mmCIF file of C-alpha atoms in Angstrom:
data_model
loop_
_atom_site.group_PDB
_atom_site.id
_atom_site.type_symbol
_atom_site.label_atom_id
_atom_site.label_comp_id
_atom_site.label_asym_id
_atom_site.label_seq_id
_atom_site.Cartn_x
_atom_site.Cartn_y
_atom_site.Cartn_z
ATOM 1 C CA MET A 1 1.405 24.749 3.689
ATOM 2 C CA THR A 2 0.743 21.071 4.317
ATOM 3 C CA THR A 3 2.547 19.688 7.370
ATOM 4 C CA SER A 4 2.922 16.233 8.842
ATOM 5 C CA GLN A 5 0.176 17.102 11.327
ATOM 6 C CA ASP A 6 -2.319 17.392 8.461
ATOM 7 C CA PHE A 7 -1.824 13.812 7.321
ATOM 8 C CA PRO A 8 -3.390 10.635 8.733
ATOM 9 C CA GLN A 9 -1.448 9.788 11.876
ATOM 10 C CA GLN A 10 0.176 6.713 13.311
ATOM 11 C CA GLY A 11 -2.933 5.521 15.095
ATOM 12 C CA GLN A 12 -4.777 5.414 11.794
ATOM 13 C CA GLN A 13 -2.312 3.211 9.962
ATOM 14 C CA ASP A 14 -4.405 0.068 10.207
ATOM 15 C CA ASP A 15 -6.673 1.797 7.683
ATOM 16 C CA ASP A 16 -3.903 2.992 5.350
ATOM 17 C CA THR A 17 -4.003 -0.011 3.061
ATOM 18 C CA SER A 18 -7.802 -0.117 2.772
ATOM 19 C CA GLU A 19 -8.548 3.595 2.467
ATOM 20 C CA PRO A 20 -6.169 5.136 -0.088
ATOM 21 C CA SER A 21 -8.598 8.041 -0.579
ATOM 22 C CA GLN A 22 -7.508 9.577 2.709
ATOM 23 C CA TRP A 23 -4.007 9.926 1.257
ATOM 24 C CA GLU A 24 -5.002 11.076 -2.238
ATOM 25 C CA ARG A 25 -6.309 14.386 -0.952
ATOM 26 C CA PHE A 26 -2.766 15.163 0.200
ATOM 27 C CA GLY A 27 -1.249 14.543 -3.220
ATOM 28 C CA VAL A 28 -0.231 10.928 -2.662
ATOM 29 C CA ASP A 29 -0.677 8.940 -5.879
ATOM 30 C CA THR A 30 -2.084 5.609 -4.716
ATOM 31 C CA THR A 31 -2.794 4.350 -8.239
ATOM 32 C CA THR A 32 0.809 3.595 -9.193
ATOM 33 C CA PRO A 33 3.471 1.700 -7.228
ATOM 34 C CA HIS A 34 6.131 3.600 -5.312
ATOM 35 C CA SER A 35 9.469 2.111 -4.290
ATOM 36 C CA ALA A 36 9.158 3.176 -0.639
ATOM 37 C CA ARG A 37 5.764 1.541 -0.317
ATOM 38 C CA VAL A 38 6.851 -1.644 -2.135
ATOM 39 C CA TYR A 39 9.791 -1.864 0.284
ATOM 40 C CA ASP A 40 7.365 -1.265 3.168
ATOM 41 C CA TYR A 41 5.262 -4.179 1.910
ATOM 42 C CA TRP A 42 8.284 -6.494 1.819
ATOM 43 C CA LEU A 43 9.230 -5.511 5.361
ATOM 44 C CA GLY A 44 5.715 -6.252 6.622
ATOM 45 C CA GLY A 45 4.583 -2.642 6.969
ATOM 46 C CA LYS A 46 1.046 -1.297 6.581
ATOM 47 C CA THR A 47 1.598 1.844 4.515
ATOM 48 C CA ASN A 48 1.176 0.345 1.060
ATOM 49 C CA PHE A 49 -1.646 0.107 -1.463
ATOM 50 C CA PRO A 50 -2.844 -2.492 -3.996
ATOM 51 C CA PRO A 51 -0.509 -1.303 -6.814
ATOM 52 C CA ASP A 52 2.457 -1.474 -4.405
ATOM 53 C CA ARG A 53 1.556 -4.985 -3.314
ATOM 54 C CA ALA A 54 1.003 -6.054 -6.920
ATOM 55 C CA MET A 55 4.456 -4.746 -7.828
ATOM 56 C CA GLY A 56 6.010 -6.424 -4.804
ATOM 57 C CA GLN A 57 4.383 -9.727 -5.697
ATOM 58 C CA ALA A 58 5.455 -9.446 -9.349
ATOM 59 C CA ILE A 59 9.043 -8.992 -8.234
ATOM 60 C CA GLU A 60 8.682 -11.920 -5.833
ATOM 61 C CA GLN A 61 7.788 -14.121 -8.782
ATOM 62 C CA ALA A 62 11.201 -13.357 -10.287
ATOM 63 C CA VAL A 63 13.048 -13.442 -6.937
ATOM 64 C CA PRO A 64 11.068 -15.443 -4.346
ATOM 65 C CA SER A 65 13.510 -14.501 -1.572
ATOM 66 C CA VAL A 66 13.224 -10.747 -2.161
ATOM 67 C CA LYS A 67 11.626 -10.125 1.257
ATOM 68 C CA GLU A 68 14.625 -11.697 2.956
ATOM 69 C CA MET A 69 16.888 -9.612 0.736
ATOM 70 C CA ALA A 70 15.099 -6.441 1.850
ATOM 71 C CA LYS A 71 15.663 -7.445 5.462
ATOM 72 C CA ALA A 72 19.347 -8.151 4.743
ATOM 73 C CA ASN A 73 19.672 -4.706 3.193
ATOM 74 C CA ARG A 74 18.061 -3.150 6.265
ATOM 75 C CA ALA A 75 20.394 -5.108 8.547
ATOM 76 C CA PHE A 76 23.388 -3.734 6.634
ATOM 77 C CA GLN A 77 22.146 -0.241 7.424
ATOM 78 C CA GLY A 78 22.111 -1.017 11.125
ATOM 79 C CA ARG A 79 25.626 -2.441 11.090
ATOM 80 C CA ALA A 80 26.933 0.479 9.034
ATOM 81 C CA VAL A 81 25.422 3.128 11.331
ATOM 82 C CA ARG A 82 26.785 1.399 14.432
ATOM 83 C CA HIS A 83 30.205 1.121 12.786
ATOM 84 C CA LEU A 84 30.268 4.806 11.851
ATOM 85 C CA ALA A 85 29.224 5.854 15.351
ATOM 86 C CA ARG A 86 31.603 3.534 17.210
ATOM 87 C CA GLU A 87 34.673 3.406 14.997
ATOM 88 C CA HIS A 88 34.610 6.801 13.288
ATOM 89 C CA GLY A 89 32.943 8.931 15.937
ATOM 90 C CA ILE A 90 30.136 10.076 13.637
ATOM 91 C CA ARG A 91 27.573 12.037 15.644
ATOM 92 C CA GLN A 92 25.437 13.393 12.814
ATOM 93 C CA PHE A 93 23.834 11.611 9.883
ATOM 94 C CA LEU A 94 22.188 12.605 6.618
ATOM 95 C CA ASP A 95 19.845 9.776 5.624
ATOM 96 C CA LEU A 96 18.794 10.156 1.964
ATOM 97 C CA GLY A 97 15.813 8.230 0.659
ATOM 98 C CA THR A 98 14.860 7.234 4.182
ATOM 99 C CA GLY A 99 11.543 5.709 3.132
ATOM 100 C CA ILE A 100 8.673 4.793 5.427
ATOM 101 C CA PRO A 101 9.874 4.400 9.029
ATOM 102 C CA THR A 102 10.718 0.851 10.077
ATOM 103 C CA SER A 103 12.150 0.536 13.570
ATOM 104 C CA PRO A 104 14.921 0.734 14.403
ATOM 105 C CA ASN A 105 15.499 3.916 12.413
ATOM 106 C CA THR A 106 18.860 5.608 11.939
ATOM 107 C CA HIS A 107 18.530 7.887 14.972
ATOM 108 C CA GLU A 108 17.510 4.965 17.198
ATOM 109 C CA ILE A 109 20.525 2.918 16.109
ATOM 110 C CA ALA A 110 22.930 5.840 16.511
ATOM 111 C CA GLU A 111 21.527 6.933 19.874
ATOM 112 C CA ALA A 112 22.045 3.428 21.261
ATOM 113 C CA VAL A 113 25.758 3.941 20.600
ATOM 114 C CA SER A 114 26.050 7.649 21.352
ATOM 115 C CA PRO A 115 23.211 9.758 22.799
ATOM 116 C CA GLY A 116 23.219 13.252 21.385
ATOM 117 C CA THR A 117 23.319 12.240 17.728
ATOM 118 C CA ARG A 118 21.688 14.504 15.135
ATOM 119 C CA VAL A 119 19.917 13.050 12.104
ATOM 120 C CA VAL A 120 18.356 14.648 9.035
ATOM 121 C CA TYR A 121 16.035 12.383 7.069
ATOM 122 C CA VAL A 122 15.346 13.200 3.404
ATOM 123 C CA ASP A 123 12.776 11.780 1.013
ATOM 124 C CA ASN A 124 10.559 13.061 -1.798
ATOM 125 C CA ASP A 125 7.503 10.844 -1.263
ATOM 126 C CA PRO A 126 4.571 12.739 0.334
ATOM 127 C CA ILE A 127 3.613 9.659 2.294
ATOM 128 C CA VAL A 128 6.950 9.739 4.122
ATOM 129 C CA LEU A 129 6.147 13.290 5.164
ATOM 130 C CA ALA A 130 3.044 11.858 6.809
ATOM 131 C CA HIS A 131 5.305 9.844 9.081
ATOM 132 C CA ALA A 132 7.743 12.652 9.865
ATOM 133 C CA ARG A 133 6.409 13.100 13.374
ATOM 134 C CA ALA A 134 7.214 9.480 14.136
ATOM 135 C CA LEU A 135 10.766 9.980 12.818
ATOM 136 C CA MET A 136 11.279 13.020 15.013
ATOM 137 C CA VAL A 137 10.818 11.193 18.303
ATOM 138 C CA SER A 138 14.309 11.099 19.796
ATOM 139 C CA SER A 139 16.003 11.321 23.161
ATOM 140 C CA PRO A 140 16.165 14.747 24.861
ATOM 141 C CA ALA A 141 19.865 15.070 24.045
ATOM 142 C CA SER A 142 19.429 14.237 20.373
ATOM 143 C CA ARG A 143 17.792 15.976 17.444
ATOM 144 C CA THR A 144 16.101 14.711 14.301
ATOM 145 C CA THR A 145 14.352 16.475 11.465
ATOM 146 C CA TYR A 146 12.829 15.594 8.118
ATOM 147 C CA ILE A 147 13.238 17.396 4.783
ATOM 148 C CA HIS A 148 10.972 16.799 1.817
ATOM 149 C CA ALA A 149 13.554 17.076 -0.969
ATOM 150 C CA ASP A 150 15.168 15.309 -3.911
ATOM 151 C CA LEU A 151 18.724 13.965 -3.656
ATOM 152 C CA ARG A 152 19.127 14.770 -7.361
ATOM 153 C CA LYS A 153 19.242 18.449 -6.319
ATOM 154 C CA PRO A 154 22.115 18.520 -3.819
ATOM 155 C CA GLU A 155 22.566 22.295 -3.961
ATOM 156 C CA GLU A 156 18.986 22.861 -2.827
ATOM 157 C CA LEU A 157 19.289 20.195 -0.155
ATOM 158 C CA PHE A 158 22.394 21.682 1.453
ATOM 159 C CA ALA A 159 20.844 25.157 1.374
ATOM 160 C CA ASP A 160 17.743 24.029 3.264
ATOM 161 C CA PRO A 161 17.503 25.819 6.641
ATOM 162 C CA ALA A 162 16.219 22.655 8.303
ATOM 163 C CA LEU A 163 19.457 20.902 7.336
ATOM 164 C CA THR A 164 21.827 23.732 8.196
ATOM 165 C CA SER A 165 20.159 24.291 11.567
ATOM 166 C CA THR A 166 20.424 20.598 12.473
ATOM 167 C CA LEU A 167 23.794 19.534 11.070
ATOM 168 C CA ASP A 168 27.125 21.297 11.532
ATOM 169 C CA LEU A 169 28.686 20.952 8.100
ATOM 170 C CA THR A 170 32.114 21.855 9.459
ATOM 171 C CA GLN A 171 32.078 18.544 11.350
ATOM 172 C CA PRO A 172 32.005 14.984 9.951
ATOM 173 C CA VAL A 173 28.689 13.684 8.661
ATOM 174 C CA GLY A 174 27.573 10.127 7.949
ATOM 175 C CA LEU A 175 25.868 10.124 4.541
ATOM 176 C CA LEU A 176 23.478 7.188 4.078
ATOM 177 C CA MET A 177 22.065 6.125 0.714
ATOM 178 C CA ILE A 178 20.487 2.749 1.348
ATOM 179 C CA ALA A 179 18.759 1.205 -1.703
ATOM 180 C CA VAL A 180 18.013 4.612 -3.216
ATOM 181 C CA LEU A 181 20.513 5.120 -6.046
ATOM 182 C CA MET A 182 18.741 2.414 -8.030
ATOM 183 C CA LEU A 183 15.950 4.958 -8.540
ATOM 184 C CA ILE A 184 18.190 7.293 -10.567
ATOM 185 C CA ALA A 185 18.632 6.393 -14.222
ATOM 186 C CA ASP A 186 22.106 6.473 -15.755
ATOM 187 C CA GLU A 187 21.140 9.388 -17.985
ATOM 188 C CA ASP A 188 20.467 11.437 -14.827
ATOM 189 C CA ASP A 189 24.115 10.921 -13.822
ATOM 190 C CA PRO A 190 23.826 9.359 -10.357
ATOM 191 C CA TRP A 191 27.627 9.395 -10.022
ATOM 192 C CA GLY A 192 27.717 13.154 -10.514
ATOM 193 C CA ARG A 193 24.898 13.626 -7.991
ATOM 194 C CA VAL A 194 26.725 11.540 -5.407
ATOM 195 C CA ALA A 195 29.986 13.383 -6.100
ATOM 196 C CA ALA A 196 28.232 16.703 -5.391
ATOM 197 C CA LEU A 197 26.954 15.321 -2.099
ATOM 198 C CA ARG A 198 30.410 14.027 -1.153
ATOM 199 C CA ASP A 199 32.072 17.321 -2.048
ATOM 200 C CA ALA A 200 29.748 19.227 0.298
ATOM 201 C CA LEU A 201 30.960 17.249 3.314
ATOM 202 C CA PRO A 202 34.107 17.892 5.383
ATOM 203 C CA ALA A 203 37.061 15.578 5.979
ATOM 204 C CA GLY A 204 36.255 12.748 8.353
ATOM 205 C CA SER A 205 32.803 12.296 6.851
ATOM 206 C CA CYS A 206 31.662 8.828 5.811
ATOM 207 C CA ILE A 207 29.347 7.401 3.187
ATOM 208 C CA ALA A 208 27.398 4.146 3.416
ATOM 209 C CA LEU A 209 25.334 2.884 0.508
ATOM 210 C CA THR A 210 23.731 -0.184 -0.975
ATOM 211 C CA THR A 211 22.274 -0.880 -4.382
ATOM 212 C CA PRO A 212 20.897 -3.968 -6.118
ATOM 213 C CA THR A 213 23.116 -5.703 -8.622
ATOM 214 C CA PRO A 214 22.738 -8.099 -11.565
ATOM 215 C CA ASP A 215 26.143 -9.584 -10.778
ATOM 216 C CA PHE A 216 24.853 -12.506 -8.679
ATOM 217 C CA ASP A 217 21.885 -13.582 -10.829
ATOM 218 C CA PRO A 218 21.570 -11.565 -14.057
ATOM 219 C CA GLU A 219 18.439 -13.343 -15.294
ATOM 220 C CA ALA A 220 16.414 -12.909 -12.099
ATOM 221 C CA VAL A 221 17.465 -9.309 -11.562
ATOM 222 C CA GLY A 222 16.727 -8.530 -15.201
ATOM 223 C CA LYS A 223 13.170 -9.743 -14.642
ATOM 224 C CA VAL A 224 12.906 -7.506 -11.568
ATOM 225 C CA ALA A 225 14.001 -4.442 -13.536
ATOM 226 C CA GLU A 226 11.557 -5.354 -16.304
ATOM 227 C CA ALA A 227 8.674 -5.718 -13.828
ATOM 228 C CA ALA A 228 9.535 -2.335 -12.325
ATOM 229 C CA ARG A 229 9.579 -0.648 -15.733
ATOM 230 C CA ALA A 230 6.236 -2.231 -16.604
ATOM 231 C CA GLY A 231 4.816 -0.695 -13.430
ATOM 232 C CA GLY A 232 6.195 2.751 -14.209
ATOM 233 C CA MET A 233 9.099 2.588 -11.734
ATOM 234 C CA THR A 234 12.760 3.294 -12.377
ATOM 235 C CA LEU A 235 14.936 0.508 -10.973
ATOM 236 C CA VAL A 236 18.519 0.291 -12.173
ATOM 237 C CA PRO A 237 20.630 -2.593 -10.833
ATOM 238 C CA ARG A 238 24.346 -1.839 -11.090
ATOM 239 C CA SER A 239 27.533 -3.829 -11.452
ATOM 240 C CA TYR A 240 30.428 -3.938 -8.994
ATOM 241 C CA ASP A 241 32.470 -1.470 -11.057
ATOM 242 C CA ASP A 242 29.530 0.942 -11.228
ATOM 243 C CA VAL A 243 29.087 0.794 -7.455
ATOM 244 C CA VAL A 244 32.787 1.385 -6.766
ATOM 245 C CA ARG A 245 32.512 4.646 -8.743
ATOM 246 C CA PHE A 246 30.121 6.059 -6.128
ATOM 247 C CA PHE A 247 32.995 6.051 -3.612
ATOM 248 C CA ASP A 248 35.519 7.692 -5.958
ATOM 249 C CA GLY A 249 38.294 9.473 -4.059
ATOM 250 C CA TRP A 250 37.257 8.222 -0.609
ATOM 251 C CA ASP A 251 38.933 5.414 1.372
ATOM 252 C CA LEU A 252 36.845 2.255 1.433
ATOM 253 C CA VAL A 253 36.494 0.577 4.803
ATOM 254 C CA GLU A 254 37.316 -3.148 4.873
ATOM 255 C CA PRO A 255 36.031 -5.350 3.293
ATOM 256 C CA GLY A 256 35.393 -2.717 0.617
ATOM 257 C CA VAL A 257 32.406 -3.030 -1.680
ATOM 258 C CA ALA A 258 30.939 -6.398 -0.731
ATOM 259 C CA PRO A 259 27.666 -8.329 -0.792
ATOM 260 C CA VAL A 260 25.574 -6.780 1.988
ATOM 261 C CA LEU A 261 25.409 -10.125 3.815
ATOM 262 C CA ALA A 262 29.214 -10.279 3.870
ATOM 263 C CA TRP A 263 29.859 -6.708 5.033
ATOM 264 C CA ARG A 264 31.008 -7.080 8.672
ATOM 265 C CA PRO A 265 28.284 -9.597 9.578
ATOM 266 C CA ASP A 266 27.186 -10.075 13.163
ATOM 267 C CA GLY A 267 28.171 -13.551 14.251
ATOM 268 C CA GLU A 268 29.179 -16.250 11.787
ATOM 269 C CA PRO A 269 29.778 -15.363 8.116
ATOM 270 C CA PRO A 270 26.796 -16.166 5.870
ATOM 271 C CA ALA A 271 26.737 -19.546 4.180
ATOM 272 C CA ASP A 272 25.974 -17.831 0.867
ATOM 273 C CA PRO A 273 27.055 -14.175 0.916
ATOM 274 C CA LYS A 274 25.478 -13.613 -2.497
ATOM 275 C CA ALA A 275 22.008 -14.734 -1.423
ATOM 276 C CA ALA A 276 20.943 -11.072 -1.221
ATOM 277 C CA TYR A 277 21.460 -9.314 -4.546
ATOM 278 C CA TYR A 278 22.906 -6.077 -3.176
ATOM 279 C CA TRP A 279 26.365 -4.543 -3.097
ATOM 280 C CA GLY A 280 27.130 -2.428 -0.046
ATOM 281 C CA GLY A 281 30.053 -0.410 1.177
ATOM 282 C CA VAL A 282 31.326 2.274 3.518
ATOM 283 C CA ALA A 283 34.046 4.845 2.831
ATOM 284 C CA VAL A 284 35.759 7.736 4.629
ATOM 285 C CA LYS A 285 36.802 11.174 3.361
ATOM 286 C CA ARG A 286 40.397 11.922 4.337
#
């Protein structure tokens, strides 16, 4: 079985972008763009290849500020994790679609609030597996693990021994889905998939998610979706009403579903809360 130790390691990452062949032998398709690697490119990471950069640049042509939007989305994640740890006492997190590590990661943010937090990271991109060892570096009191799985198969995910040995599913869990639901087409019923994930969690659990939306600039976001389709990627921006459905039956935390820049910002409110084309929200299971 291939493990994270078999892949190129952190010290080799300066070569990742110039030597895709070292990844191809581990089943990583470097000839087509992948959302995690495009996102990595926007955030200034090194684990991306020419097709990923080409896709990222094509999207930038439609939305020149997309890199800043990616950073705003990432900042929402930090605020949401801190809020869940401080205000709701969440001590264990399930981070779906975690992507390529970009510090601070979920466990680093949570541990800064409450040492002893447990985190399970989940992704289905082989290249993320290559970085699993980096994700698993935590404080002695905490525990992190990585599962190579697909969030569209919640039953398999919750039956995974790595998850059940790390998280206590009788206690509240913070479920994170940051910029990942856009990768599930409507015909694959993302609302049903999320409902199955929510139903598997006990009372007191929380969900935090973001997803791009056409609501703030339909023309620009339409071009982004078109560029993604042309590159073989699924990218589905969703309206406010569609995003609210993901929280069905749970109590939304104020200010509800909001532009990510406007969700409990640090410091002064943003001058233009709709400058980042993402809805975000947090909800609690009662």
